[in-house]
Amino acid sequence: MVELTVGYVAGLIAFTVAVVQLWSPNTLVFIIAGLLRDKNTAATWGVAGRAIQNSLWPEFLQTDTSLTRGVRGDVKILVKSIHVMRALIAIAGIITPLGLYSAVAPASRVVPTFYYAEDLSPFGISTPPRSNLSLARTCSSGHGAFTQGPAACPYTNDLVIETGFGNGTVSFDFPHDLTTDVPDILREIYGSGTAGLRTTVSNYFDIEYRLYSTVTSKYRNNGSAFLVGAFRQMDSVILNDNVQPVEGLIVDTKHGGVGLRNHTLPADIGRGATWEEDLLFIEPYTVCVDTNLTLDFSVSADISGDFAQNISLVDQGGFANLNKTYPYYDRDNGQQDPDLKGRAYKAAWMNNAWTMLYLNVTNPNNETSGLKSFSYLNSTVGKEFPLEYSSLMQYDALGISSNFGNYLNLLGGDGGDYPNPFNMDSGNFSDISMICSGAGSGDIANISNILVNCGLMRGAARRHDGGLDLYFESGSRWSSPLYACASSVRATIKTVSFLLNGTDGLKDLSVTDVRPKVYPNNDSIPLWGVEETGKSMDEISPIWGLVSPAYENYPNISVIKAESLHLPGYSDSSDVSSKRTYQNMPGSDFFKAVSKYAYDISDNSDAYGPRVDYTGYANMALYVKWQNLSSSPETAPKIIDLIWTDSAAAVVVGTKGVLGAGNVGSPSEAARVSVRPMTNQIKYRWLFGIPALIVVLICMVIGSLAFCTLIFRRHNLTIMRRHLNQSSAGRLLTGFLYPEYCNLDTNSRVWSQTVGRNVVDLGGDNALMSLLARNNFSKGGTVVQETPIAGEGDGFLVPRTPSPYNGHTLSPQFPPPPQLFPPHIHQG
């Protein structure tokens, strides 16, 4: 159904007006012609003639004035041009209004006041009010269960006395209780990049856990409770494929990532408004590499249930075409380039090489025997290696795990149906994640050791027997690709465009665009800082943030000037299934927990109850989405990014908005955000204006010709009046019949008062008219019939001697045709 717009309605009206303009004048002319008699005053013939000849009837009936034979060429062209212009103007009058439409569009910028907007979605109603308790930090010393214990955190006055024993154990004593408070100097340093700038960009200390709890410790805060984070799913937006505001966040399920914003809206904006804000985003960045191995299987189903059978690991080139050179990647330049592709490729190479050793497809290097690695290769492209049933318990689900080689029976090194001559076990494969990550719990927590999670993705299976991908019928054949993936997490600033379309609060707020912030010069690029304490990553979670250049050379801090910061950490941190954190430092911990969770979705439950099902096993729509994305290593990374995003949305919130920190800042902290109120405006689609433009151009040409005629042909209104008289039917008749009373130069008012009211009989069968005409032609006199017609003419004109004005009598040089019958004239 075509939607009626202002332009379409205007066009219909213009079309109707054009039809009426054609129909009504020509119908009136038709009526005038019916009312005319053969005997009318000369003025009647003139006026009626003008109306009749200006109508479409001459063209329709092809009468004398419509025929062009014998007409001067220039006159013929210009007369035809009149008809063309009439048609063009009519067309333009109909088409031009069609381009009009009414739209609600942004007006000029204003700076309104903003107010907090409550979120009534599941995220909003599940998020408790912000606690009065502050961040809580705990630090440790040592590694492992027997040697790790509490330690003083940086810039605190805490004292911990460690005592080591010969049996390898350590005791920890505290002369005074430890504090969980974050010292003011750290808040000052890592909040300096946004302090006093009246900006909407959040910083480290504007990040809080969405859910929280309180705990106590006998040696911290004198036994007083302190805040920790809590995890609990409240809603899922993973299928939304949009950018949407929820309580405390902008959630991007198009590309992955969350923006930190405590939502505020402009006040007293009737129809809504548009505006932009710069926001801090925390986003995952993933790369996947195809192992060129697939898990193929068939489905067996009966009344009792269904399961995968004939499971095989198929060499699609991952064994037969494996590069025999051990790969390396650059781990020393993680901030400028984390080289995720190099990491994922190395993980894929190791996964394939270790699997080849397990299956005895090839051999490792043996320095004792001198046997070089890859001395033999027992595989070709397409070769199948049958696997046990337990290798694929959930065949109709996506699988992501940090455990490489999980399709093999690695418990105790037993190769099952394979000899496993080189005793490959889970320990060999577990090293792959650590090597890919590039850092572990014992590495120093600093700006260089960035968080990288690695794992093996088993793509959502697709049929390769020609059947439907949505139908797991018995006997059907399926195949799942295997990808090695590596992910990092980065903090960056993006420009977000908002549209408030109504007055129903946050429900009417939408995000129309998210793009990386554009920096005009190198000086405007942000400066990021990461805490340097010398402690290992399992002893402390470093603080990071946007910092002022004043702290660039400050002790215990590393800085980098870049558009984004790859966040520090290691992949063995606790994930969100742990239910509760051990400290309240969300800016340091949440992204690590969410990343680990995204790489461990295959197990759908844990000790704390069921997890969110991200495998698609219980959600067919999600499974279809994973089928499409896991069909290639280029699109597969989005799966991990979306799982990360959906989990992060339930974990943290941003507390800073336009009104400042917590949206309760002083007026001096509030950002000045200009908006463009939405107003109802009339707009135009210029394509519909082409006919009008053509008419304008032609009118300009016509105007130029008229000007040239006026200048070079000395044309004026006097000449125009004379030509009008020359083409008037009444004037021509009286000029022929009454040359003694008027000629073509007689004033129109005088003509109307003298001969214009005289009756002219144009009846062709009048015998008297024929007789008088002959007399008139032979004598050169004037023929007047003195029989008055009632109501027409009221005077008697006395004939006088014909004027010597030869142009108004029949010249002897031009005798009339023998059968010409001049009009029969009545004078009243």
XYZ file of C-alpha atoms in Angstrom, residues 79-576:
498
model
C 2.432 29.011 -31.926
C 3.351 25.337 -31.498
C 5.641 26.375 -28.653
C 2.652 27.861 -26.860
C 0.948 24.466 -26.816
C 4.153 22.735 -25.697
C 4.616 25.217 -22.862
C 1.032 24.731 -21.739
C 1.615 20.973 -21.572
C 4.960 21.351 -19.759
C 3.484 23.756 -17.223
C 0.586 21.373 -16.594
C 2.972 18.434 -16.133
C 5.244 20.458 -13.861
C 2.252 21.617 -11.869
C 1.309 17.994 -11.194
C 4.744 16.423 -10.667
C 6.487 19.216 -8.742
C 4.314 18.937 -5.589
C 4.987 15.180 -5.430
C 8.438 15.935 -4.001
C 6.999 17.550 -0.903
C 6.959 15.538 2.309
C 6.658 16.243 5.975
C 9.350 14.946 8.311
C 10.380 15.331 11.883
C 13.949 16.611 11.542
C 16.581 18.248 13.752
C 16.435 22.017 14.183
C 19.129 24.440 15.361
C 21.253 23.478 18.370
C 20.331 24.360 21.923
C 21.895 23.487 25.291
C 19.136 22.035 27.491
C 19.237 20.703 31.015
C 19.454 16.924 31.406
C 17.776 14.586 33.881
C 18.364 10.970 34.914
C 16.304 8.484 32.882
C 15.151 5.336 34.642
C 15.409 2.040 32.777
C 12.282 -0.096 33.104
C 13.733 -3.051 31.210
C 14.947 -6.213 32.997
C 18.376 -4.589 33.279
C 16.929 -1.550 35.026
C 14.629 -3.321 37.451
C 17.387 -5.830 38.339
C 20.031 -3.195 39.066
C 20.068 -2.074 42.696
C 20.775 1.547 43.692
C 24.439 2.428 43.970
C 25.962 1.547 47.327
C 27.467 4.105 49.676
C 30.407 1.743 50.127
C 33.410 2.475 47.968
C 35.800 0.380 45.942
C 37.584 -2.341 47.899
C 41.032 -3.611 46.924
C 42.895 -6.668 48.180
C 46.445 -7.634 47.308
C 48.465 -10.799 47.920
C 52.006 -12.108 48.002
C 53.390 -15.424 46.819
C 51.961 -18.123 44.584
C 50.047 -21.273 45.209
C 47.831 -22.513 47.997
C 50.615 -22.865 50.618
C 52.702 -19.772 49.960
C 50.221 -17.089 48.872
C 48.752 -14.745 51.457
C 47.597 -11.169 52.061
C 49.892 -8.257 51.262
C 49.836 -4.483 51.590
C 48.445 -2.707 48.531
C 50.301 0.218 46.910
C 50.234 3.610 48.683
C 48.720 2.161 51.861
C 50.328 2.109 55.308
C 49.476 -1.535 55.807
C 52.115 -3.832 57.244
C 52.282 -7.582 56.679
C 54.952 -9.772 58.321
C 55.730 -12.911 56.356
C 57.453 -15.859 58.033
C 58.668 -18.773 55.946
C 59.076 -22.307 57.212
C 61.263 -25.140 56.082
C 58.324 -27.237 54.928
C 57.534 -24.649 52.259
C 54.696 -22.976 54.084
C 54.439 -19.265 54.982
C 52.638 -17.483 57.813
C 51.320 -13.936 57.631
C 50.937 -11.610 60.610
C 49.240 -8.201 60.746
C 50.172 -5.726 63.504
C 47.171 -3.716 62.327
C 44.191 -4.704 60.204
C 44.564 -4.232 56.476
C 42.471 -1.636 54.660
C 40.528 -2.190 51.462
C 40.301 1.526 50.669
C 41.868 2.784 47.458
C 44.272 5.639 48.348
C 43.396 9.117 47.129
C 46.636 9.391 45.154
C 45.562 6.499 42.906
C 42.144 8.071 42.397
C 43.853 11.338 41.515
C 46.290 9.773 39.053
C 43.931 7.458 37.205
C 41.071 9.932 37.183
C 43.173 12.890 36.042
C 42.533 12.344 32.337
C 38.904 13.390 32.672
C 38.965 15.456 35.879
C 37.673 19.015 35.456
C 36.992 18.624 31.731
C 33.166 18.544 31.883
C 33.175 15.528 29.622
C 30.854 12.564 29.140
C 33.835 10.195 28.848
C 34.011 7.798 31.792
C 37.204 6.713 33.492
C 38.336 3.770 35.602
C 36.536 4.870 38.764
C 33.221 5.345 36.917
C 32.921 1.588 36.377
C 30.934 -0.371 38.945
C 29.545 -3.874 39.257
C 25.883 -4.028 38.353
C 25.207 -6.392 41.254
C 27.147 -6.360 44.479
C 27.318 -7.918 47.885
C 29.168 -7.345 51.141
C 31.634 -9.639 52.860
C 33.794 -9.485 55.966
C 37.333 -10.569 56.688
C 38.847 -11.000 60.146
C 41.985 -9.123 59.185
C 40.537 -6.399 56.942
C 38.760 -3.165 57.916
C 38.575 -4.208 61.570
C 35.991 -6.782 60.607
C 33.713 -4.245 58.910
C 31.940 -5.309 55.739
C 33.311 -4.215 52.420
C 31.847 -4.341 48.964
C 32.459 -7.070 46.346
C 30.945 -7.748 42.963
C 28.273 -10.345 42.251
C 27.218 -12.114 39.062
C 23.743 -13.070 38.004
C 22.187 -13.051 34.536
C 19.119 -10.848 34.154
C 18.412 -10.704 30.414
C 20.012 -11.551 27.091
C 20.346 -9.192 24.120
C 22.596 -11.390 22.010
C 20.014 -11.846 19.233
C 19.055 -8.176 19.000
C 21.739 -7.174 16.474
C 21.568 -3.497 17.353
C 23.009 -0.845 19.637
C 20.737 -0.240 22.585
C 20.786 1.653 25.868
C 20.236 -0.274 29.071
C 20.756 0.800 32.647
C 24.304 2.176 32.828
C 25.455 0.957 29.409
C 25.298 1.232 25.661
C 25.284 -2.406 24.490
C 26.544 -3.003 20.956
C 25.366 -6.384 19.673
C 26.243 -5.437 16.119
C 30.004 -5.396 16.586
C 30.561 -6.201 20.251
C 31.392 -4.011 23.221
C 29.748 -1.927 25.943
C 29.811 1.842 26.357
C 29.690 3.350 29.839
C 26.883 5.872 30.373
C 24.549 6.650 33.257
C 21.620 7.606 31.100
C 20.358 11.164 31.089
C 17.946 12.814 28.674
C 17.350 16.447 27.667
C 14.429 18.049 29.468
C 11.533 20.013 27.935
C 12.077 18.671 24.418
C 8.634 18.139 22.944
C 9.207 15.894 19.943
C 12.626 14.656 20.970
C 16.133 15.574 19.894
C 19.398 14.321 18.431
C 22.855 14.790 19.888
C 26.276 13.202 20.197
C 28.427 12.191 23.142
C 31.922 10.775 23.467
C 31.834 7.638 25.616
C 34.370 5.167 26.968
C 33.863 1.712 25.455
C 35.256 -1.605 26.637
C 35.210 -3.991 23.700
C 36.533 -7.427 22.792
C 38.689 -7.967 19.727
C 38.915 -11.510 18.352
C 40.686 -13.259 15.483
C 40.093 -16.882 14.447
C 42.207 -19.154 12.252
C 40.883 -22.235 10.489
C 42.608 -25.441 11.633
C 41.450 -27.071 8.398
C 40.058 -29.910 10.478
C 36.378 -30.761 10.800
C 34.307 -33.010 13.030
C 31.947 -34.959 10.807
C 29.170 -37.165 12.099
C 25.767 -38.583 11.314
C 22.626 -38.333 13.418
C 20.979 -41.441 14.769
C 17.461 -40.945 16.105
C 14.737 -43.269 17.319
C 11.826 -43.073 19.691
C 14.117 -43.219 22.704
C 16.363 -40.320 21.709
C 19.046 -39.120 19.332
C 22.812 -38.979 19.344
C 25.799 -38.494 17.043
C 27.438 -41.536 15.548
C 30.179 -42.260 13.015
C 32.119 -39.338 14.441
C 35.334 -38.602 12.566
C 38.052 -36.010 12.623
C 38.510 -35.167 8.949
C 41.743 -33.799 7.519
C 40.791 -30.850 5.316
C 44.447 -29.961 4.896
C 45.230 -29.335 8.559
C 47.463 -32.448 8.655
C 48.398 -33.080 5.061
C 49.280 -29.466 4.290
C 50.606 -28.380 7.680
C 53.544 -26.008 7.497
C 56.425 -27.863 9.113
C 58.055 -24.698 10.482
C 57.295 -23.898 14.106
C 55.512 -20.509 14.174
C 56.284 -17.469 16.308
C 54.432 -14.241 17.038
C 55.457 -10.865 18.418
C 54.491 -10.682 22.100
C 56.764 -7.761 22.987
C 54.651 -5.093 21.321
C 51.226 -5.936 22.677
C 49.901 -2.393 22.963
C 50.699 -1.323 19.396
C 49.831 -4.705 17.868
C 48.707 -7.686 19.953
C 49.194 -9.877 16.849
C 46.082 -11.901 17.557
C 46.254 -13.552 14.166
C 49.804 -14.756 14.883
C 48.705 -16.065 18.279
C 45.662 -17.858 16.861
C 47.732 -19.353 14.041
C 50.289 -20.653 16.512
C 47.520 -22.185 18.617
C 46.003 -23.827 15.517
C 49.417 -25.138 14.448
C 50.157 -26.608 17.868
C 46.667 -28.122 18.131
C 47.107 -29.836 14.771
C 50.706 -30.934 15.408
C 49.894 -32.368 18.844
C 46.851 -34.145 17.399
C 48.998 -35.610 14.642
C 51.347 -37.017 17.283
C 48.428 -38.460 19.235
C 47.043 -40.133 16.103
C 50.525 -41.201 14.975
C 50.117 -39.236 11.776
C 53.685 -38.007 12.155
C 56.549 -37.954 14.644
C 58.264 -35.323 16.836
C 61.938 -34.464 16.738
C 64.093 -37.087 18.507
C 67.559 -35.909 19.371
C 68.543 -39.311 20.712
C 67.753 -41.236 17.563
C 68.392 -38.320 15.304
C 64.945 -38.685 13.756
C 63.698 -35.332 12.507
C 60.167 -34.229 13.112
C 57.630 -34.847 10.320
C 59.748 -37.696 8.946
C 56.547 -39.413 7.880
C 52.987 -38.262 7.214
C 50.135 -40.756 7.445
C 47.346 -38.542 6.144
C 45.889 -37.039 3.007
C 43.253 -34.408 2.429
C 39.877 -35.975 3.125
C 41.154 -38.772 5.353
C 38.883 -39.547 8.285
C 40.019 -40.471 11.793
C 37.156 -42.135 13.715
C 36.582 -40.820 17.242
C 34.689 -42.050 20.276
C 31.076 -41.156 21.027
C 32.154 -39.025 24.001
C 34.007 -36.695 21.591
C 30.732 -35.055 20.607
C 28.070 -35.239 23.281
C 26.247 -32.070 22.161
C 26.446 -32.371 18.399
C 23.635 -29.840 17.879
C 25.348 -27.000 19.749
C 28.238 -24.588 19.388
C 31.354 -25.446 21.334
C 34.036 -23.045 22.634
C 36.652 -24.193 25.092
C 40.045 -23.051 26.285
C 41.065 -26.727 26.183
C 42.583 -27.524 22.820
C 42.346 -31.087 21.546
C 39.172 -31.643 23.559
C 37.803 -33.938 20.854
C 40.426 -36.539 21.841
C 40.477 -38.964 24.758
C 43.365 -37.368 26.651
C 42.756 -38.751 30.131
C 45.853 -40.552 31.318
C 47.401 -40.496 27.870
C 45.293 -43.447 26.726
C 44.889 -43.206 23.014
C 41.823 -45.374 22.834
C 41.774 -46.885 19.369
C 44.989 -45.050 18.534
C 48.451 -46.106 19.744
C 49.436 -42.624 20.981
C 53.083 -43.677 20.745
C 54.375 -40.324 22.000
C 52.159 -40.259 25.127
C 50.374 -37.011 24.354
C 48.087 -36.019 27.236
C 46.016 -33.061 28.441
C 49.127 -31.373 29.805
C 50.572 -31.037 26.305
C 47.395 -29.462 24.983
C 46.862 -27.190 28.003
C 50.147 -25.468 27.218
C 48.650 -24.179 23.967
C 46.392 -21.642 25.692
C 49.204 -20.347 27.854
C 51.618 -20.012 24.916
C 48.938 -18.279 22.830
C 48.074 -15.901 25.691
C 51.701 -14.940 26.184
C 51.384 -14.341 29.939
C 50.410 -16.288 33.023
C 49.702 -15.723 36.668
C 53.393 -15.420 37.538
C 54.151 -12.700 34.980
C 54.478 -9.090 36.097
C 51.277 -7.047 35.995
C 52.163 -4.179 33.665
C 51.176 -2.434 30.471
C 52.978 -4.956 28.262
C 51.314 -8.137 29.558
C 47.901 -7.674 28.005
C 44.967 -9.992 28.474
C 44.665 -12.545 25.660
C 42.312 -15.504 25.861
C 42.720 -18.402 23.464
C 40.573 -21.410 22.738
C 39.177 -23.895 20.248
C 35.814 -23.233 18.612
C 33.726 -26.046 17.222
C 31.384 -24.316 14.825
C 27.665 -25.004 14.718
C 27.231 -28.068 12.515
C 25.837 -27.781 9.003
C 24.616 -30.543 6.762
C 26.734 -31.633 3.855
C 24.326 -34.137 2.365
C 22.097 -31.549 0.675
C 19.393 -31.498 3.367
C 18.032 -28.639 5.450
C 20.342 -27.229 8.124
C 17.422 -26.858 10.544
C 16.402 -30.500 10.475
C 18.352 -33.107 12.459
C 16.810 -36.120 10.784
C 18.038 -39.636 11.382
C 20.827 -40.666 9.028
C 21.720 -37.105 8.007
C 25.411 -36.179 7.667
C 26.818 -33.083 9.365
C 30.131 -31.265 9.666
C 31.529 -28.824 12.234
C 34.605 -26.667 11.485
C 37.337 -26.244 14.087
C 38.858 -22.788 14.621
C 41.612 -21.566 16.914
C 40.708 -18.139 18.282
C 42.480 -15.440 20.280
C 40.815 -12.432 21.950
C 41.986 -9.292 23.692
C 39.987 -6.506 25.342
C 40.602 -2.827 24.737
C 39.365 0.457 26.137
C 38.660 3.144 23.574
C 36.621 6.299 23.102
C 33.780 6.365 20.589
C 31.374 9.013 19.413
C 27.771 7.936 19.892
C 24.807 9.554 18.129
C 21.518 9.527 20.036
C 17.925 10.038 18.933
C 15.224 10.764 21.483
C 11.966 10.095 19.662
C 9.228 10.923 22.108
C 8.653 11.718 25.730
C 8.522 8.224 27.240
C 11.964 8.356 28.839
C 14.690 5.838 28.118
C 12.255 3.688 26.159
C 12.273 6.328 23.409
C 16.058 6.697 23.325
C 17.849 4.973 20.462
C 21.428 4.916 19.249
C 21.714 5.803 15.580
C 25.474 5.548 15.142
C 28.631 4.464 16.954
C 32.000 5.319 15.442
C 35.584 5.685 16.640
C 36.340 9.178 17.878
C 38.212 11.278 15.336
C 41.142 13.226 16.768
C 42.081 16.437 14.935
C 45.783 16.191 15.796
C 48.305 14.095 17.669
C 48.072 16.256 20.789
C 44.377 15.423 21.190
C 44.973 11.643 21.240
C 44.336 10.376 24.784
C 47.075 9.381 27.211
C 46.498 6.042 28.941
C 48.225 4.930 32.114
C 48.676 1.485 33.726
C 49.818 0.900 37.274
C 53.309 -0.602 37.679
C 53.810 -2.280 41.082
C 56.333 -5.009 40.368
C 53.836 -7.581 41.575
C 52.720 -10.568 39.520
C 49.288 -10.775 37.983
C 47.971 -13.247 40.559
C 49.051 -10.869 43.321
C 47.432 -7.658 42.115
C 45.007 -6.374 39.502
C 46.568 -3.167 38.118
C 44.579 0.042 37.854
C 44.446 1.750 34.465
C 42.784 4.842 33.078
C 42.972 8.087 31.165
C 45.668 10.214 32.780
C 46.862 13.786 32.585
C 50.242 14.506 30.923
C 51.331 15.777 34.333
C 51.655 12.144 35.458
C 53.500 10.939 32.373
C 56.806 10.614 34.269
C 55.290 9.796 37.632
C 56.735 6.738 39.443
C 54.987 3.366 39.287
C 53.046 4.206 36.143
C 53.469 3.326 32.462
C 51.769 5.476 29.848
C 50.957 5.213 26.162
C 49.481 7.795 23.815
C 47.069 5.879 21.636
C 43.467 5.765 20.495
C 42.891 2.611 22.545
C 44.456 0.674 25.412
C 44.690 -3.120 25.425
C 43.838 -3.976 28.994
C 46.322 -5.915 31.133
C 45.670 -9.335 32.621
C 46.000 -13.069 32.198
C 43.547 -15.710 31.059
C 43.359 -17.886 34.186
C 41.391 -15.341 36.206
C 38.106 -16.321 37.804
C 35.138 -16.152 35.440
C 31.619 -14.907 36.100
